[in-house]
Short mmCIF file of C-alpha atoms and ligand atoms in Angstrom, two decimals:
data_model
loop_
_atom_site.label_atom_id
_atom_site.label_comp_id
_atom_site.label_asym_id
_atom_site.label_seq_id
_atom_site.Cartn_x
_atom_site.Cartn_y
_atom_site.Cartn_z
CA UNK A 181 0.68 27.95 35.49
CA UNK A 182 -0.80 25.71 32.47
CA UNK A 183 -4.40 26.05 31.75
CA UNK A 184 -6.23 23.19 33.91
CA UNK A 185 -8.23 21.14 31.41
CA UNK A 186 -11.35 19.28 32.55
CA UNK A 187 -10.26 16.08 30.58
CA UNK A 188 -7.22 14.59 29.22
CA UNK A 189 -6.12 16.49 25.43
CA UNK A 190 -3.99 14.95 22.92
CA UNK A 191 -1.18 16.40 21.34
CA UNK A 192 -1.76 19.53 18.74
CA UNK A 193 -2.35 17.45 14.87
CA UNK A 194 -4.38 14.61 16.52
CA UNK A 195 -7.55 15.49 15.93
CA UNK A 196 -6.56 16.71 12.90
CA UNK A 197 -6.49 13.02 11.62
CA UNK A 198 -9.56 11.91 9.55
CA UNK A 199 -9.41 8.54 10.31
CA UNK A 200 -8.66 5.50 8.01
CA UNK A 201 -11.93 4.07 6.47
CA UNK A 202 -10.86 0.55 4.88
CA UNK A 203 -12.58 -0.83 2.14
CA UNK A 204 -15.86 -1.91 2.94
CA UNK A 205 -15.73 -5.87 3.70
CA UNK A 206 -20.08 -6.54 4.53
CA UNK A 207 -22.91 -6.48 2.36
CA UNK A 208 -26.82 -7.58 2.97
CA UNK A 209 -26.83 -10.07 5.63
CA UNK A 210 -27.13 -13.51 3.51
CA UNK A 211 -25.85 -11.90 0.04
CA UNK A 212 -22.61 -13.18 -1.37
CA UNK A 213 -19.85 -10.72 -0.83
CA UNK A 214 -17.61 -9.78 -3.79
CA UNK A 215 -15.01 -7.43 -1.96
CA UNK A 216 -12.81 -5.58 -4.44
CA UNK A 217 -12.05 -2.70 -2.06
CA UNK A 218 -8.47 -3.56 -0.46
CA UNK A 219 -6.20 -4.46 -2.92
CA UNK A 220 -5.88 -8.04 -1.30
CA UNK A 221 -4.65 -11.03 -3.05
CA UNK A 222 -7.49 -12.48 -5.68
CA UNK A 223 -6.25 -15.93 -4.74
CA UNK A 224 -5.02 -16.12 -1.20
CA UNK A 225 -2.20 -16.60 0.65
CA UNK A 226 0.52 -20.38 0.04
CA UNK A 227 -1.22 -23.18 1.31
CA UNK A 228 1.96 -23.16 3.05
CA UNK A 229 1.80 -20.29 4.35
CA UNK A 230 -1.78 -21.25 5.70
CA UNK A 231 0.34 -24.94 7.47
CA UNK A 232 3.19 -22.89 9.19
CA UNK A 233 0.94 -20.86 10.64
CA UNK A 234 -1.74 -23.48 12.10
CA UNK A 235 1.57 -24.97 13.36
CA UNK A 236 2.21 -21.81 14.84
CA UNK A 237 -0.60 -21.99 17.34
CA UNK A 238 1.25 -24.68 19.70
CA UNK A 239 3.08 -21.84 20.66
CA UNK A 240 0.64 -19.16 21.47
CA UNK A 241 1.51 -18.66 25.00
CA UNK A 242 5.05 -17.78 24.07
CA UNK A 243 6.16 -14.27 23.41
CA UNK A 244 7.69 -14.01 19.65
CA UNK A 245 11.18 -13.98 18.77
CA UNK A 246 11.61 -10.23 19.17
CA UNK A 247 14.23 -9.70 16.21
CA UNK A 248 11.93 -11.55 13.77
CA UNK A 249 15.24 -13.14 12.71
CA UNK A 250 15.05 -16.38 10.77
CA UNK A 251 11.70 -13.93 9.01
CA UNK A 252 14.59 -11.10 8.13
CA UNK A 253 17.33 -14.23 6.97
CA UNK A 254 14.42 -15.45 4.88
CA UNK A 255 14.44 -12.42 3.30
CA UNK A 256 17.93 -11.51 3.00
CA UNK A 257 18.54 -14.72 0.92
CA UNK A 258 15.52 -14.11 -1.22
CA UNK A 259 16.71 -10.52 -2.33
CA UNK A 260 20.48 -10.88 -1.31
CA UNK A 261 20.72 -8.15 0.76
CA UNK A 262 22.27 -8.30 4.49
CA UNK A 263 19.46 -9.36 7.22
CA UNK A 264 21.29 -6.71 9.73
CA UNK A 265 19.81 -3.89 7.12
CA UNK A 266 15.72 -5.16 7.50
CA UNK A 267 13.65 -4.55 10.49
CA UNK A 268 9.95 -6.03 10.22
CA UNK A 269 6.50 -4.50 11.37
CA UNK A 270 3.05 -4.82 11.86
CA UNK A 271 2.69 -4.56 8.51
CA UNK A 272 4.00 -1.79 6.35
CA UNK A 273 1.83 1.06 7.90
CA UNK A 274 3.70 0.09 11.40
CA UNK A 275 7.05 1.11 9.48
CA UNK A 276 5.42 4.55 8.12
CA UNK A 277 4.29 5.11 11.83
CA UNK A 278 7.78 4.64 13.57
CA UNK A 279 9.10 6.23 10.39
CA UNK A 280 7.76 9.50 10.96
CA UNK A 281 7.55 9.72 14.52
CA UNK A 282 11.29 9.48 14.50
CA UNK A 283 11.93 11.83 12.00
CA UNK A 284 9.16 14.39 12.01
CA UNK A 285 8.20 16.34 14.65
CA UNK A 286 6.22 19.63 14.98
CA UNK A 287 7.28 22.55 12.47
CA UNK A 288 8.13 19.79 10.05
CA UNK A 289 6.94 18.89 7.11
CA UNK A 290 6.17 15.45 5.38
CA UNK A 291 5.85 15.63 1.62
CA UNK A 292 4.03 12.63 -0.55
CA UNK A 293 2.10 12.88 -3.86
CA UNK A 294 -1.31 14.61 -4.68
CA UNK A 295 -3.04 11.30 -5.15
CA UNK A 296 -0.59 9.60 -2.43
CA UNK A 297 -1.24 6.71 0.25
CA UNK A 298 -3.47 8.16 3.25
CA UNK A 299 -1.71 6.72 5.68
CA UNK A 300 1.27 9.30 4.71
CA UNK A 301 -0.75 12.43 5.89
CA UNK A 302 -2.44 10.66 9.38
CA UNK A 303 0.89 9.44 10.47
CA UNK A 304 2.43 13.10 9.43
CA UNK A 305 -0.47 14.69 12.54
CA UNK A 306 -0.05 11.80 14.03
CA UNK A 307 3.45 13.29 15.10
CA UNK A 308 2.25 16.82 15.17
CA UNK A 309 4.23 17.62 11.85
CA UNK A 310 2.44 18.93 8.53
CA UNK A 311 1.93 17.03 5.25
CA UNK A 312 2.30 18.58 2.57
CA UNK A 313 1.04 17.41 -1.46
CA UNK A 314 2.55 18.51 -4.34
CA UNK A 315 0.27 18.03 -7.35
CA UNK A 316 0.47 15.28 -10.02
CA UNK A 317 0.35 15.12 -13.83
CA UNK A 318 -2.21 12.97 -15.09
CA UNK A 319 -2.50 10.68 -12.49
CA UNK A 320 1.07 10.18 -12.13
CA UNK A 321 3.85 11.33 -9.35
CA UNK A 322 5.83 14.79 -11.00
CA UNK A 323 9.24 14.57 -10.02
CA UNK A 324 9.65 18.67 -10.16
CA UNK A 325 6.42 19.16 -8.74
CA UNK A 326 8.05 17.54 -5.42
CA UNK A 327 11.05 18.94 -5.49
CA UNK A 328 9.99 22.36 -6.14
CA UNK A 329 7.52 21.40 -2.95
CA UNK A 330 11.04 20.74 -1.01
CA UNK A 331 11.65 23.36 2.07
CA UNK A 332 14.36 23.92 5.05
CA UNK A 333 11.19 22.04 7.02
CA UNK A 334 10.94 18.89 4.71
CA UNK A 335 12.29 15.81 6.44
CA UNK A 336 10.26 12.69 4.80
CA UNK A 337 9.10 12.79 1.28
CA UNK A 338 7.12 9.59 1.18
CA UNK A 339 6.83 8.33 -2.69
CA UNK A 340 4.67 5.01 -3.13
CA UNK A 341 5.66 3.55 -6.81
CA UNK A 342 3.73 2.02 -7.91
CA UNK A 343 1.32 4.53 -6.26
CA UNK A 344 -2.26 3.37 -4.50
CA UNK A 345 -5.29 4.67 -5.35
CA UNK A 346 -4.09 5.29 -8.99
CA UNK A 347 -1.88 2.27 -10.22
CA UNK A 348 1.06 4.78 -11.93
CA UNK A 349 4.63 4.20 -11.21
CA UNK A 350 7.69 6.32 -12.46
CA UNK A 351 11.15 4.79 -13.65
CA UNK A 352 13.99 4.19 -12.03
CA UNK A 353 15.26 6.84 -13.89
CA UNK A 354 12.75 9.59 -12.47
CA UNK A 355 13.36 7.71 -8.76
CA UNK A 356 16.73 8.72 -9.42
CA UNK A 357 16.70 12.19 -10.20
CA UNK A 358 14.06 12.69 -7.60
CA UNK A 359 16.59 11.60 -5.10
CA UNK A 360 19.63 13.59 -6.62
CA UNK A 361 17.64 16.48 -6.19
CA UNK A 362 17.20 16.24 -2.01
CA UNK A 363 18.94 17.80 0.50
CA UNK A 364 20.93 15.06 2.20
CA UNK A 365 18.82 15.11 5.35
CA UNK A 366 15.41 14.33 3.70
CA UNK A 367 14.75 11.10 4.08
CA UNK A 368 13.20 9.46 1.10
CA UNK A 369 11.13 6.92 1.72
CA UNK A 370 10.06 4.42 -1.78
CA UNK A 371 6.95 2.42 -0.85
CA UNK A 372 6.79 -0.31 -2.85
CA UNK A 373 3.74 -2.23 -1.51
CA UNK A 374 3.25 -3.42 -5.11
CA UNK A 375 6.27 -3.86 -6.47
CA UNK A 376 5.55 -7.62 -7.28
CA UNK A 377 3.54 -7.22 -9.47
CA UNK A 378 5.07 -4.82 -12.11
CA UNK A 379 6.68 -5.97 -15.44
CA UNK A 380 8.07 -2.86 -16.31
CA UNK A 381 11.57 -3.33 -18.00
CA UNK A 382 12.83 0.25 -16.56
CA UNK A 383 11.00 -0.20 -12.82
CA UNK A 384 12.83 -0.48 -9.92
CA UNK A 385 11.43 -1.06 -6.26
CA UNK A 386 14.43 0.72 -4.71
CA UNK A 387 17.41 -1.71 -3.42
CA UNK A 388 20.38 0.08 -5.42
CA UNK A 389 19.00 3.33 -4.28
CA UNK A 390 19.03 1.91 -0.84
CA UNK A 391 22.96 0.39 -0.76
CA UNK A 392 23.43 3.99 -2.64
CA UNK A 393 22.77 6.43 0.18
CA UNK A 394 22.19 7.19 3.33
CA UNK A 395 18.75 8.95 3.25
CA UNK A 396 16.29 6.10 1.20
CA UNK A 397 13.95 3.44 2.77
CA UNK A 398 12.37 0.94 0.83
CA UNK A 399 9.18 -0.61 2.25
CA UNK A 400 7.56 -3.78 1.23
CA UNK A 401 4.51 -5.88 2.35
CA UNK A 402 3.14 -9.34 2.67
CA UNK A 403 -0.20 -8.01 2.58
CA UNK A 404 -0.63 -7.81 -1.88
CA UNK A 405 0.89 -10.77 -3.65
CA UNK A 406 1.44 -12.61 -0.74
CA UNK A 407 -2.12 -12.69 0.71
CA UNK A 408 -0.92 -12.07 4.20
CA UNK A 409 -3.17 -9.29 4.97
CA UNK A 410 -4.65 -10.31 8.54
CA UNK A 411 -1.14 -11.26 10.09
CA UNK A 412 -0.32 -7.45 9.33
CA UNK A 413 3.75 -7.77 8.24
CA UNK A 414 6.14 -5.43 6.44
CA UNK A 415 9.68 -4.67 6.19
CA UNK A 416 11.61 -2.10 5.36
CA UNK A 417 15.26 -2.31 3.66
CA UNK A 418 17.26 0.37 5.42
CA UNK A 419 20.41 2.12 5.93
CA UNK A 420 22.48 1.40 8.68
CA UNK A 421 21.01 4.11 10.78
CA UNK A 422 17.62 3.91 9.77
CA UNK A 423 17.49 0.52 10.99
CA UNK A 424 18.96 1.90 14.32
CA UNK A 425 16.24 4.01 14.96
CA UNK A 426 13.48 2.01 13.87
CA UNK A 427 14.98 -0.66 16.38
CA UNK A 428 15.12 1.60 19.12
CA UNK A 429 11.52 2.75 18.44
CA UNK A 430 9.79 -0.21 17.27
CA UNK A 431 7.68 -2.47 20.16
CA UNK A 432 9.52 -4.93 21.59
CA UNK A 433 7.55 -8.01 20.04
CA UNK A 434 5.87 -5.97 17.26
CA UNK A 435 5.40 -9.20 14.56
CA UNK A 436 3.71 -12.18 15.77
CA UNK A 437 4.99 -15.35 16.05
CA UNK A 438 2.06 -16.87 13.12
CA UNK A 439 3.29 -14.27 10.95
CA UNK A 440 6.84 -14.90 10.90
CA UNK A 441 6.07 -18.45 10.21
CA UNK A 442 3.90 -17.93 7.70
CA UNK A 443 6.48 -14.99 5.97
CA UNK A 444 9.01 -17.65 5.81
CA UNK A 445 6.83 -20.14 4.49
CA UNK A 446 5.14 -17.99 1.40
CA UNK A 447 8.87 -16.38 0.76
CA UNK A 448 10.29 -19.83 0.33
CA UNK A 449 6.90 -20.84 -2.05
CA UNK A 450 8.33 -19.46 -5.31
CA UNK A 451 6.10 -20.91 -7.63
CA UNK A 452 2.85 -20.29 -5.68
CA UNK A 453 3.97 -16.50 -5.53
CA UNK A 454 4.95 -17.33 -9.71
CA UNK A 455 1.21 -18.16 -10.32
CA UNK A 456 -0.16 -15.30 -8.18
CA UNK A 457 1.41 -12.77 -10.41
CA UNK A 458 0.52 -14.46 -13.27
CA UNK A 459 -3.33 -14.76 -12.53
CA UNK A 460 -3.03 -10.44 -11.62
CA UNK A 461 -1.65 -9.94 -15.07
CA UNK A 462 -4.11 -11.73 -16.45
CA UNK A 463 -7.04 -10.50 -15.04
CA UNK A 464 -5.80 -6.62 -14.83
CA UNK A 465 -5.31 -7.55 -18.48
CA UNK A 466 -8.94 -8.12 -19.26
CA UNK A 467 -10.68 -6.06 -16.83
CA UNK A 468 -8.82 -3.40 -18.06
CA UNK A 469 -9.92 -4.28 -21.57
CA UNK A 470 -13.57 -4.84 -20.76
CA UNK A 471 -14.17 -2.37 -18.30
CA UNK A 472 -12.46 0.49 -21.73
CA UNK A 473 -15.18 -1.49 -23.79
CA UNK A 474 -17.84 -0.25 -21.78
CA UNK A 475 -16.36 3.65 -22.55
CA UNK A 476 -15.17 3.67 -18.90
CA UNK A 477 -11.81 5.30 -19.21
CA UNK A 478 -9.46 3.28 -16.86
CA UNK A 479 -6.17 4.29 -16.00
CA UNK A 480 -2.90 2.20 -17.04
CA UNK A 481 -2.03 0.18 -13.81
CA UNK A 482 1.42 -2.07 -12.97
CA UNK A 483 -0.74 -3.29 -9.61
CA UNK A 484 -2.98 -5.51 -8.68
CA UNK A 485 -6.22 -2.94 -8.92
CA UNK A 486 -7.63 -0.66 -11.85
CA UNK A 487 -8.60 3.44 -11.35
CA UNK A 488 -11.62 3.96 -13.36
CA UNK A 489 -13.28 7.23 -14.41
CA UNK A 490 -16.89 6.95 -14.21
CA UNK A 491 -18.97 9.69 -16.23
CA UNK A 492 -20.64 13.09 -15.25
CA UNK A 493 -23.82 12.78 -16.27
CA UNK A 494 -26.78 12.03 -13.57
CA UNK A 495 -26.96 7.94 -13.16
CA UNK A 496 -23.39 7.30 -14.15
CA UNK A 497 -21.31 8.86 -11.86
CA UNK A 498 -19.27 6.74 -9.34
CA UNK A 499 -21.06 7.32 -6.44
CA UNK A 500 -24.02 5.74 -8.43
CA UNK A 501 -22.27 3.24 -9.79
CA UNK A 502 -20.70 2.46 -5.92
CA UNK A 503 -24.44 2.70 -4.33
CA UNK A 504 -25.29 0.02 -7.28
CA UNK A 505 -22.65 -2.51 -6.96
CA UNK A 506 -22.74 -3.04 -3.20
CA UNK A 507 -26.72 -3.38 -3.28
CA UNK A 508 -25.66 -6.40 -5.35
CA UNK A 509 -22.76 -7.51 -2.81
CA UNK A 510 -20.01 -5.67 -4.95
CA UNK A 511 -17.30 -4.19 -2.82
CA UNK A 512 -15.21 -1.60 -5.20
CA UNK A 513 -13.58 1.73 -3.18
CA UNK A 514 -14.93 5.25 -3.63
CA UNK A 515 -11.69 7.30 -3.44
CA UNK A 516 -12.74 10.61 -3.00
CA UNK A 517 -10.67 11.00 -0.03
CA UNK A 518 -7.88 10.99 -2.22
CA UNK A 519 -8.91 13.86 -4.43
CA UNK A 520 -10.77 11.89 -6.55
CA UNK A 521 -14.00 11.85 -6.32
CA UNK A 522 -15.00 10.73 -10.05
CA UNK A 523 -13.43 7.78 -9.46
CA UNK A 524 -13.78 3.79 -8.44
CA UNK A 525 -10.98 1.13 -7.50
CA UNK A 526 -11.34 -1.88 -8.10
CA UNK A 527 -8.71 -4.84 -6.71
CA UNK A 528 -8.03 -7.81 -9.01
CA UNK A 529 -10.04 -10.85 -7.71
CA UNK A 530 -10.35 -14.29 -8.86
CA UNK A 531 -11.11 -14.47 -12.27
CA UNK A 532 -15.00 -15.18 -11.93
CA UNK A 533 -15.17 -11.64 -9.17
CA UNK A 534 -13.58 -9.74 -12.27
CA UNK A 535 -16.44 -11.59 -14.58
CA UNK A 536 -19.23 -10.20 -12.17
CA UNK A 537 -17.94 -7.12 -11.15
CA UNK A 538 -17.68 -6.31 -14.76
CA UNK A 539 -21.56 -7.51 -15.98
CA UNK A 540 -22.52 -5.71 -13.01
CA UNK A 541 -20.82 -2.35 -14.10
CA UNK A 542 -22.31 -2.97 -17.68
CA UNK A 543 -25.66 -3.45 -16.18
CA UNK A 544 -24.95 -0.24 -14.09
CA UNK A 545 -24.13 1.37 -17.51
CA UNK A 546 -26.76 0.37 -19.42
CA UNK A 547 -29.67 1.69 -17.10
CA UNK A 548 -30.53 -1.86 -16.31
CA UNK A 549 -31.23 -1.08 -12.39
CA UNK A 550 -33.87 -4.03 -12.49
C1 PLP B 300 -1.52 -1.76 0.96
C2 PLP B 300 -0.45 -0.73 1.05
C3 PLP B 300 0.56 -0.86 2.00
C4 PLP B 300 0.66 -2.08 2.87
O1 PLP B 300 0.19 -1.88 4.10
P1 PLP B 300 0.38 -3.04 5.20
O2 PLP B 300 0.34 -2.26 6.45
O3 PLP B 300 1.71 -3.68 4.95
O4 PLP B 300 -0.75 -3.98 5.03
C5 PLP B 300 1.55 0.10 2.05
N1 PLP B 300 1.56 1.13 1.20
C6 PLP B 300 0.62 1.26 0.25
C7 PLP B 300 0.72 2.38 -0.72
C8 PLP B 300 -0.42 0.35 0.16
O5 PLP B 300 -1.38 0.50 -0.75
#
């Protein structure tokens, strides 16, 4: 006979998640809200965007087109790869859900990164398998470090480039090798939430690697450059039988009608999406030289956010610094949940938010709590 429990009890690794905290969006009722805690777009979504999906609203009462299809053609014509290959989500932590649910179960494990994307670990319980970390090298994914972290359990190794909290990215080159050196039946899975917004001459987000094998997913968002955030829609570029399973898993009518519409729309707005990058390489561009000015020590990001070191001593740490900058209606991100708990991240706002978060922070600095 099972044991008879006295109340319903979820599966063994659920209550084992610590639940996602996003950044903090509220300040002092009244103050003027600067949030820099979610990596959102500094300038919004297309005004496009915004029109297709106010037009979407006639149509609330309908169900959405359950295949997202004229969303996936969109995109197969902006990267030139076949639509049949992309299945869309709820965003791109939908995708890492279904992901790992099909291919994880208990007594498996689920490798990412030391400083790696939370939502790798709570959707690794979430399916009663076991994430595992392999350490990093100053602040940066090691390649050896996760394949010497590689067992006969291992069946998702989830690598976000450029990674979130820290900003880092490895080459295409490193992607490679990394892949060359997995069993067949790991599933690699490159994360490339913020893919838009590197320069890098020797970055890839992970298409050839993709058409290459059998075993890599490549996951991308409208939630960064394209300021889709609230609609909550992702995609992932898969192999033929990834996209199988993620069909056969995924709910029925899992992307909403408005954010289809409004997909399409900011895909097809090239030069809006043109002067979003350019305004985040700006901007990480000078906060990134002001905040060093101050002696902050700020790591080297390809994103659209900055991971800075705050000091030791009593009055400067980050936890200071945080309790400062949101009595004054500053949102940054503590990211001690990530293993780093000397640390603040700050997103790249509009140019006058990366003005005032940075007087604040020299304020903060100089003692000037007044
Ligand atoms: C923001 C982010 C995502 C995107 O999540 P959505 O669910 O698409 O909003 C995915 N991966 C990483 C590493 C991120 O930072």
């Amino acid at each position: 006979m099972p044991p008879v429990e006295q109340k319903p009890v979820p599966r063994p690794g659920i209550l084992d998640i610590a639940a996602y905290v996003g950044g903090r969006a509220k300040a002092e009722p009244g103050q003027r809200v600067i949030k820099l805690s979610s990596n959102e777009s500094g300038i919004g979504p297309s005004p496009k965007a915004v029109d297709a999906f106010k037009a979407s609203a006639a149509d609330m009462h309908r169900y959405p087109e359950g295949t997202a299809q004229d969303l996936r053609q969109a995109i197969a014509e902006r990267f030139d790869v076949p639509a049949d290959r992309i299945v869309c989500g709820a965003g791109s932590d939908e995708l890492i859900h279904l992901l790992t649910t099909s291919y994880a179960a208990p007594g498996d494990e689920v490798l990412y990164s030391e400083h790696g994307f939370l939502v790798y670990p709570i959707s690794a319980h979430a399916a009663g398998a076991t994430p595992v970390k392999a350490p990093e090298r100053d602040l940066t994914t090691d390649v050896d470090a996760l394949l010497a972290a590689v067992t006969p359990a291992t069946r998702i190794l989830y690598l976000a480039n450029p990674n979130n909290p820290t900003g880092t990215y490895l080459p295409a080159a490193d992607v490679a090798r990394l892949h060359a050196g997995l069993p067949p039946h790991v599933l690699l899975v490159l994360d490339a939430a913020y893919a838009e917004f590197v320069d890098a001459a020797d970055y890839e987000a992970g298409f050839r690697l993709v058409e290459a094998a059998e075993n890599v997913v490549m996951l991308r968002t409208f939630s960064k450059l394209y300021g889709l955030a609230a609609l909550r829609l992702g995609w992932a570029y898969c192999p033929a039988g990834v996209a199988d399973v993620l069909n056969r898993v995924r709910g029925p009518f899992n992307v909403s009608t408005a954010a289809q519409a409004a997909g399409i729309a900011s895909l097809k707005d090239v030069d809006f999406l043109d002067h979003a990058r350019r305004h985040n390489a700006t901007w990480r561009a000078w906060l990134t030289g002001r905040l060093a000015q101050l002696g902050l020590e700020v790591t080297p990001s390809v994103a659209n956010f900055l991971l800075v070191r705050f000091p030791d001593e009593a009055g400067r740490t980050a936890a200071e610094a945080d309790a400062f900058l949101t009595a004054r209606g500053i949102l940054l991100r503590r990211v001690a949940a990530y293993g780093l708990p000397k640390h603040l991240r700050i997103s790249i706002g509009t140019g006058e938010e990366c003005e005032l978060a940075a007087a604040a922070i020299a304020d903060f600095l100089r003692g000037d709590h007044g």
